[in-house]
Coordinates of C-alpha atoms and ligand atoms in Angstrom, one line a residue:
M1 CA -81.7 -2.8 66.4
T2 CA -80.8 -5.2 69.2
A3 CA -82.7 -5.1 72.4
A4 CA -80.0 -3.5 74.4
A5 CA -79.6 -0.6 72.0
L6 CA -83.1 0.4 73.1
G7 CA -83.9 2.4 76.2
F8 CA -84.5 0.8 79.6
E9 CA -88.3 0.8 79.2
A10 CA -88.2 -0.8 75.8
V11 CA -85.9 -3.6 77.1
F12 CA -87.5 -4.3 80.4
G13 CA -91.1 -3.2 79.9
R14 CA -91.2 -0.7 82.7
P15 CA -89.6 2.6 83.6
A16 CA -86.2 2.8 85.5
A17 CA -86.5 3.7 89.1
L18 CA -83.1 5.4 89.3
V19 CA -80.1 6.5 87.3
A20 CA -76.4 6.5 88.5
E21 CA -73.3 7.7 86.7
A22 CA -69.5 7.7 87.2
P23 CA -66.8 9.2 84.9
G24 CA -63.7 7.7 83.4
R25 CA -60.4 9.2 84.4
V26 CA -57.2 10.4 83.0
N27 CA -54.1 10.1 85.2
L28 CA -52.0 13.3 85.1
I29 CA -49.0 11.8 86.8
G30 CA -48.2 9.0 89.3
E31 CA -48.2 5.9 87.2
H32 CA -47.8 2.4 88.6
T33 CA -47.4 3.9 92.0
D34 CA -50.8 2.9 93.4
Y35 CA -50.1 -0.8 94.0
N36 CA -46.8 0.3 95.6
G37 CA -48.6 2.4 98.2
G38 CA -47.7 5.7 96.5
Y39 CA -49.2 8.9 95.2
A40 CA -51.3 9.5 92.0
L41 CA -53.0 12.6 90.5
P42 CA -55.9 11.6 88.3
T43 CA -58.8 13.8 87.1
A44 CA -62.2 13.0 85.7
I45 CA -62.9 13.1 82.0
P46 CA -66.3 14.0 80.4
Q47 CA -67.0 10.5 79.2
K48 CA -69.0 8.4 81.7
T49 CA -70.9 5.2 82.4
R50 CA -74.6 5.6 83.1
I51 CA -76.7 2.9 84.6
E52 CA -80.5 2.9 84.8
M53 CA -82.0 0.5 87.3
A54 CA -85.1 -0.8 88.9
P55 CA -85.5 -3.4 91.7
R56 CA -87.1 -6.8 91.3
D57 CA -88.6 -9.0 94.0
D58 CA -87.6 -12.4 92.6
G59 CA -83.8 -12.3 93.1
L60 CA -83.1 -12.2 89.4
I61 CA -80.4 -9.7 88.2
R62 CA -80.8 -8.8 84.5
V63 CA -78.3 -6.6 82.9
A64 CA -78.4 -5.1 79.4
T65 CA -75.6 -3.2 77.8
A66 CA -75.4 -1.3 74.5
N67 CA -71.6 -1.3 74.6
V68 CA -70.7 -5.0 73.9
G69 CA -71.0 -6.4 70.4
G70 CA -73.8 -4.1 69.4
G71 CA -75.8 -4.9 72.5
A72 CA -76.1 -7.8 74.9
Q73 CA -78.2 -9.0 77.8
L74 CA -77.2 -11.4 80.6
S75 CA -78.6 -12.5 83.9
Y76 CA -77.8 -14.3 87.1
R77 CA -79.4 -14.8 90.5
A78 CA -78.4 -12.6 93.5
G79 CA -76.2 -14.8 95.7
E80 CA -75.1 -17.1 92.8
E81 CA -72.3 -14.9 91.4
A82 CA -69.7 -16.9 89.5
R83 CA -66.9 -15.6 87.4
R84 CA -67.5 -16.1 83.6
G85 CA -64.8 -14.2 82.0
L86 CA -67.3 -11.7 80.6
W87 CA -68.3 -8.1 81.1
L88 CA -71.0 -9.3 83.5
D89 CA -68.2 -10.2 86.0
Y90 CA -67.9 -6.5 86.9
V91 CA -71.6 -6.4 87.8
Q92 CA -71.4 -9.8 89.6
G93 CA -68.3 -8.5 91.5
I94 CA -70.2 -5.6 93.0
T95 CA -73.1 -7.6 94.2
A96 CA -70.8 -10.4 95.5
V97 CA -68.7 -7.8 97.5
L98 CA -71.8 -6.1 98.9
R99 CA -73.1 -9.4 100.0
D100 CA -69.8 -10.3 101.6
R101 CA -70.2 -7.1 103.6
G102 CA -73.6 -8.1 104.9
V103 CA -75.8 -6.3 102.4
A104 CA -79.0 -8.2 101.3
V105 CA -78.7 -7.5 97.6
P106 CA -82.1 -8.0 95.9
G107 CA -82.8 -8.7 92.2
F108 CA -82.8 -5.8 89.8
D109 CA -82.9 -4.8 86.1
A110 CA -80.1 -2.6 84.9
R111 CA -79.2 -1.0 81.6
I112 CA -75.6 0.1 81.1
A113 CA -74.5 2.7 78.6
S114 CA -71.0 4.0 78.6
T115 CA -69.1 6.6 76.6
V116 CA -65.8 5.8 78.2
P117 CA -63.7 4.1 75.5
L118 CA -62.6 0.5 76.2
G119 CA -58.9 -0.4 76.2
S120 CA -57.6 3.2 76.1
G121 CA -56.4 3.3 79.7
L122 CA -59.2 5.6 80.8
S123 CA -60.8 3.3 83.4
S124 CA -63.9 2.2 81.7
S125 CA -64.1 -0.7 84.2
A126 CA -63.8 1.5 87.3
S127 CA -66.5 3.9 86.0
L128 CA -68.8 0.9 85.5
L129 CA -68.1 -0.5 88.9
V130 CA -68.5 2.9 90.7
A131 CA -71.7 3.7 88.8
L132 CA -73.2 0.4 89.8
A133 CA -72.1 0.7 93.4
R134 CA -73.7 4.2 93.5
G135 CA -76.9 2.9 91.9
L136 CA -77.2 0.1 94.6
R137 CA -76.3 2.6 97.3
A138 CA -79.2 4.7 96.2
M139 CA -81.6 1.8 95.6
L140 CA -80.9 0.2 99.0
A141 CA -80.2 3.5 100.9
L142 CA -76.8 2.1 102.0
P143 CA -75.0 4.3 104.6
I144 CA -71.6 4.3 102.7
D145 CA -69.4 7.2 101.7
D146 CA -67.6 7.7 98.4
V147 CA -64.3 6.3 99.7
E148 CA -66.2 3.1 100.7
I149 CA -67.7 3.0 97.2
A150 CA -64.2 3.1 95.8
R151 CA -63.1 0.3 98.2
I152 CA -66.1 -1.9 97.1
A153 CA -65.3 -1.2 93.4
H154 CA -61.7 -2.1 94.0
A155 CA -62.6 -5.4 95.8
A156 CA -64.9 -6.3 92.9
E157 CA -62.2 -5.8 90.3
H158 CA -59.3 -7.1 92.3
D159 CA -60.8 -10.0 94.2
F160 CA -63.8 -11.1 92.0
V161 CA -62.8 -10.2 88.5
G162 CA -59.2 -11.1 89.3
A163 CA -57.4 -8.0 87.8
P164 CA -54.4 -7.2 90.0
V165 CA -54.9 -3.4 89.8
G166 CA -54.2 -0.8 92.4
R167 CA -56.8 1.6 93.9
M168 CA -56.3 4.8 91.8
D169 CA -59.0 4.2 89.2
Q170 CA -61.9 3.4 91.6
M171 CA -60.9 6.4 93.8
A172 CA -60.9 8.6 90.7
A173 CA -64.2 7.4 89.4
S174 CA -65.8 7.9 92.8
L175 CA -64.2 11.2 93.9
A176 CA -62.6 13.1 91.0
D177 CA -64.2 15.9 89.0
E178 CA -63.2 17.6 85.8
S179 CA -62.1 21.0 87.3
T180 CA -59.7 19.6 89.9
A181 CA -56.9 17.0 90.1
L182 CA -57.4 14.4 92.8
F183 CA -54.2 14.2 94.8
L184 CA -54.3 10.7 96.2
D185 CA -52.3 8.8 98.8
T186 CA -53.1 5.3 97.7
R187 CA -51.9 3.8 100.9
T188 CA -54.3 5.7 103.2
L189 CA -56.8 6.7 100.6
A190 CA -56.5 10.3 101.9
F191 CA -57.2 12.7 99.1
E192 CA -57.2 16.4 98.3
R193 CA -58.7 18.2 95.3
V194 CA -56.2 20.6 93.6
P195 CA -57.8 23.1 91.2
L196 CA -56.5 22.8 87.6
P197 CA -55.3 26.2 86.4
A198 CA -57.6 28.1 84.1
E199 CA -54.8 28.7 81.6
V200 CA -54.5 25.1 80.5
E201 CA -56.6 22.3 79.1
L202 CA -55.9 18.6 78.8
L203 CA -55.6 16.8 75.5
V204 CA -56.0 13.0 75.5
V205 CA -55.2 11.1 72.4
D206 CA -55.7 7.4 72.0
S207 CA -53.0 5.5 70.1
G208 CA -55.3 2.8 68.9
V209 CA -53.0 0.2 70.3
A210 CA -55.2 -1.7 72.8
H211 CA -53.9 -2.5 76.2
Q212 CA -54.9 -5.5 78.3
H213 CA -55.0 -5.0 82.0
A214 CA -55.3 -8.5 83.4
S215 CA -52.6 -9.3 80.9
G216 CA -49.2 -10.8 82.0
D217 CA -47.3 -7.6 81.6
Y218 CA -49.1 -5.6 84.3
K219 CA -48.8 -8.6 86.6
T220 CA -45.2 -9.0 85.9
R221 CA -44.5 -5.3 86.7
R222 CA -46.4 -5.6 89.9
A223 CA -44.5 -8.7 90.9
E224 CA -41.2 -7.0 90.0
C225 CA -42.0 -4.1 92.3
E226 CA -42.8 -6.5 95.1
R227 CA -39.5 -8.3 94.7
A228 CA -37.7 -5.0 94.6
A229 CA -39.4 -3.9 97.9
E230 CA -38.5 -7.1 99.5
A231 CA -34.8 -6.9 98.4
L232 CA -34.7 -3.3 99.8
G233 CA -36.2 -4.5 103.1
V234 CA -39.4 -2.4 103.0
P235 CA -43.1 -3.3 102.9
Q236 CA -43.7 -1.4 99.7
L237 CA -41.6 0.8 97.3
R238 CA -43.5 3.8 98.7
D239 CA -41.3 3.3 101.8
V240 CA -38.0 3.8 99.8
D241 CA -36.4 7.1 100.3
A242 CA -35.5 8.9 97.1
A243 CA -32.0 9.4 98.6
A244 CA -31.5 5.6 98.5
E245 CA -30.2 5.9 94.9
Q246 CA -27.2 3.7 95.6
R247 CA -29.2 0.9 97.1
I248 CA -31.7 1.0 94.2
A249 CA -28.8 0.9 91.7
S250 CA -27.4 -2.2 93.4
L251 CA -30.6 -4.2 92.8
P252 CA -30.3 -6.8 90.0
P253 CA -31.8 -5.6 86.7
P254 CA -34.6 -5.0 85.9
L255 CA -35.6 -4.5 89.5
D256 CA -33.2 -1.5 89.8
R257 CA -35.1 0.2 86.9
R258 CA -38.5 -0.7 88.2
A259 CA -37.8 0.6 91.7
R260 CA -36.2 3.8 90.3
H261 CA -39.4 4.5 88.3
V262 CA -41.7 4.1 91.3
V263 CA -39.5 6.0 93.7
T264 CA -38.9 9.0 91.3
E265 CA -42.5 9.0 90.2
N266 CA -43.7 9.4 93.7
V267 CA -41.4 12.4 94.0
R268 CA -42.7 13.8 90.7
V269 CA -46.3 13.6 91.9
L270 CA -45.5 15.7 95.0
A271 CA -43.6 18.1 92.7
A272 CA -46.5 18.3 90.3
V273 CA -49.0 19.1 93.1
A274 CA -46.6 21.9 94.2
A275 CA -46.4 23.2 90.6
L276 CA -50.2 23.1 90.2
R277 CA -50.6 25.1 93.4
A278 CA -48.0 27.6 92.3
G279 CA -49.5 27.8 88.8
D280 CA -46.1 26.8 87.4
L281 CA -47.1 25.1 84.1
V282 CA -43.6 25.0 82.7
R283 CA -42.5 22.9 85.7
L284 CA -45.6 20.8 85.5
G285 CA -45.0 20.1 81.8
A286 CA -41.4 19.1 82.5
L287 CA -42.6 16.7 85.1
F288 CA -45.0 15.1 82.5
D289 CA -42.0 14.7 80.2
A290 CA -39.8 13.2 82.9
S291 CA -42.6 10.8 83.9
H292 CA -42.9 9.6 80.3
R293 CA -39.2 9.0 80.0
S294 CA -39.2 7.0 83.2
M295 CA -42.2 4.9 82.1
R296 CA -40.5 4.3 78.7
D297 CA -36.9 3.6 79.9
D298 CA -37.2 2.4 83.5
F299 CA -40.6 0.8 83.8
E300 CA -40.8 -0.2 80.1
V301 CA -44.5 0.1 79.7
S302 CA -44.6 2.2 76.6
V303 CA -44.7 1.1 73.0
P304 CA -43.1 2.9 70.0
A305 CA -46.5 4.1 68.7
V306 CA -47.2 5.9 72.0
D307 CA -43.7 7.3 72.2
D308 CA -44.2 8.8 68.7
L309 CA -47.5 10.4 69.8
V310 CA -45.8 11.9 72.9
E311 CA -42.9 13.2 70.8
S312 CA -45.2 14.7 68.3
A313 CA -47.4 16.4 70.9
R314 CA -44.3 17.8 72.6
A315 CA -43.1 19.3 69.3
Q316 CA -46.2 21.4 69.0
P317 CA -46.4 25.0 70.1
D318 CA -48.5 25.6 73.2
V319 CA -47.7 22.2 74.7
F320 CA -46.2 22.2 78.2
G321 CA -45.6 18.5 78.4
A322 CA -47.0 15.1 77.4
R323 CA -46.9 11.5 78.6
L324 CA -48.3 8.1 78.4
T325 CA -51.3 7.8 80.8
G326 CA -52.7 4.7 82.5
G327 CA -51.3 1.2 82.7
G328 CA -49.4 1.4 79.3
F329 CA -48.6 -1.2 76.7
G330 CA -50.6 1.0 74.3
G331 CA -53.5 3.2 75.3
A332 CA -53.6 7.0 75.4
I333 CA -51.3 10.0 76.0
V334 CA -52.2 13.1 78.0
A335 CA -50.8 16.5 77.1
L336 CA -50.9 19.7 79.1
V337 CA -51.8 22.4 76.5
K338 CA -52.4 26.2 76.6
R339 CA -56.1 26.8 76.9
G340 CA -57.7 27.2 73.5
S341 CA -55.0 25.2 71.6
A342 CA -55.9 21.6 72.4
A343 CA -58.2 21.0 69.4
K344 CA -55.5 22.3 67.0
V345 CA -52.7 20.4 68.7
G346 CA -54.9 17.3 68.7
R347 CA -55.5 17.5 64.9
A348 CA -51.8 18.1 64.2
V349 CA -50.8 15.1 66.3
A350 CA -53.4 12.8 64.8
D351 CA -52.5 13.9 61.3
A352 CA -48.8 13.2 61.9
Y353 CA -49.5 9.8 63.4
A354 CA -51.7 8.8 60.5
R355 CA -48.7 9.3 58.1
T356 CA -47.4 5.9 59.3
P357 CA -49.4 3.2 57.6
G358 CA -51.8 1.3 59.8
R359 CA -51.9 4.0 62.5
R360 CA -54.9 5.9 63.5
A361 CA -55.2 8.1 66.6
T362 CA -58.4 9.4 68.2
V363 CA -58.7 12.6 70.2
L364 CA -60.7 11.7 73.2
V365 CA -60.5 14.8 75.3
G366 CA -59.8 18.4 74.2
G367 CA -61.1 17.9 70.6
A368 CA -63.8 20.5 70.7
V369 CA -62.9 23.8 69.3
S370 CA -63.1 26.3 72.1
Ligands
GLA1 C1 -54.1 0.7 85.6 C2 -54.6 0.2 86.9 C3 -54.3 1.2 88.0 C4 -52.8 1.7 87.9 C5 -52.5 2.1 86.5 C6 -51.1 2.5 86.3 O1 -55.0 1.8 85.2 O2 -55.9 -0.1 87.0 O3 -54.5 0.6 89.3 O4 -51.9 0.8 88.4 O5 -52.8 1.1 85.6 O6 -50.8 3.7 87.0

């Protein structure tokens, strides 16, 4: 057994002083809207990142994880953060951002264990960042609220790690819970928790096709949105009225399609919140379906394997709607399923998927028989 597969005490020779956690998230609707100043509707998933910590008085930061290559341990000195292109950058990002904000970050030992799958579009990185920021808030008694925790986590990922992501994931990891959807205005970071109806459950199925966030495709989409906003004469696509269809259609391709996705997706989030409040699951499911089509055809962030998963989920009884969730280019789908049926639907979808050689799907949420 490698050192990091052991508990905190076995690794560091003393007990942990505190434990902090943060969940992964699944986005219900509102995709690629966050870096356009728009709306999103994520919810927390049961999988989480857990960090055990204890302060040190010599300025050394030692971090062990059980999640990378069977276990790993790395270290650096507080105040000497430097990007290495490794998982440790997320830890360094948080301590660097806190220091930039005037916090005297001391040394500490930390052990990270996460059940959030990597590369499935369920925000494993945001859950790590938020868990660590929470741990340091507790350790140093920092007077910061949960929105500030999300801002710190976003700055760490965006500015230090260098991933050009929006703010949805960090807000979800910091503020979402499993029984409500977090209706989020990513421009102001205003949020509202909307209860999920008791008659449905969520099914999340990973396609096994790994996505890469910092990858060129995400950056390209973001840049295309910025160009489209500029051509339309607005600060961000959030500011485009859905009635501006003609003007959107007059943009050069593919900017017309990119803008149409973002503008219609924002409208769909508002409609989804209204449907949730009204308990209108048929309408909500139709919005999931429309969101997937828009991501597939206009934003072009789906892949055939994910489209097949979505179609096969939709073909099952008791499914209200299904869509690709997260950044795309692989990753997972989320389906809205009648309560009590998710495990059955999950099995059927995974079995159908496995009929194509080389494909293997994993049910990540909704797999337990209820
Ligand atoms: C990734 C990013 C988010 C968001 C989604 C797409 O998860 O981290 O900021 O842009 O993709 O909705």
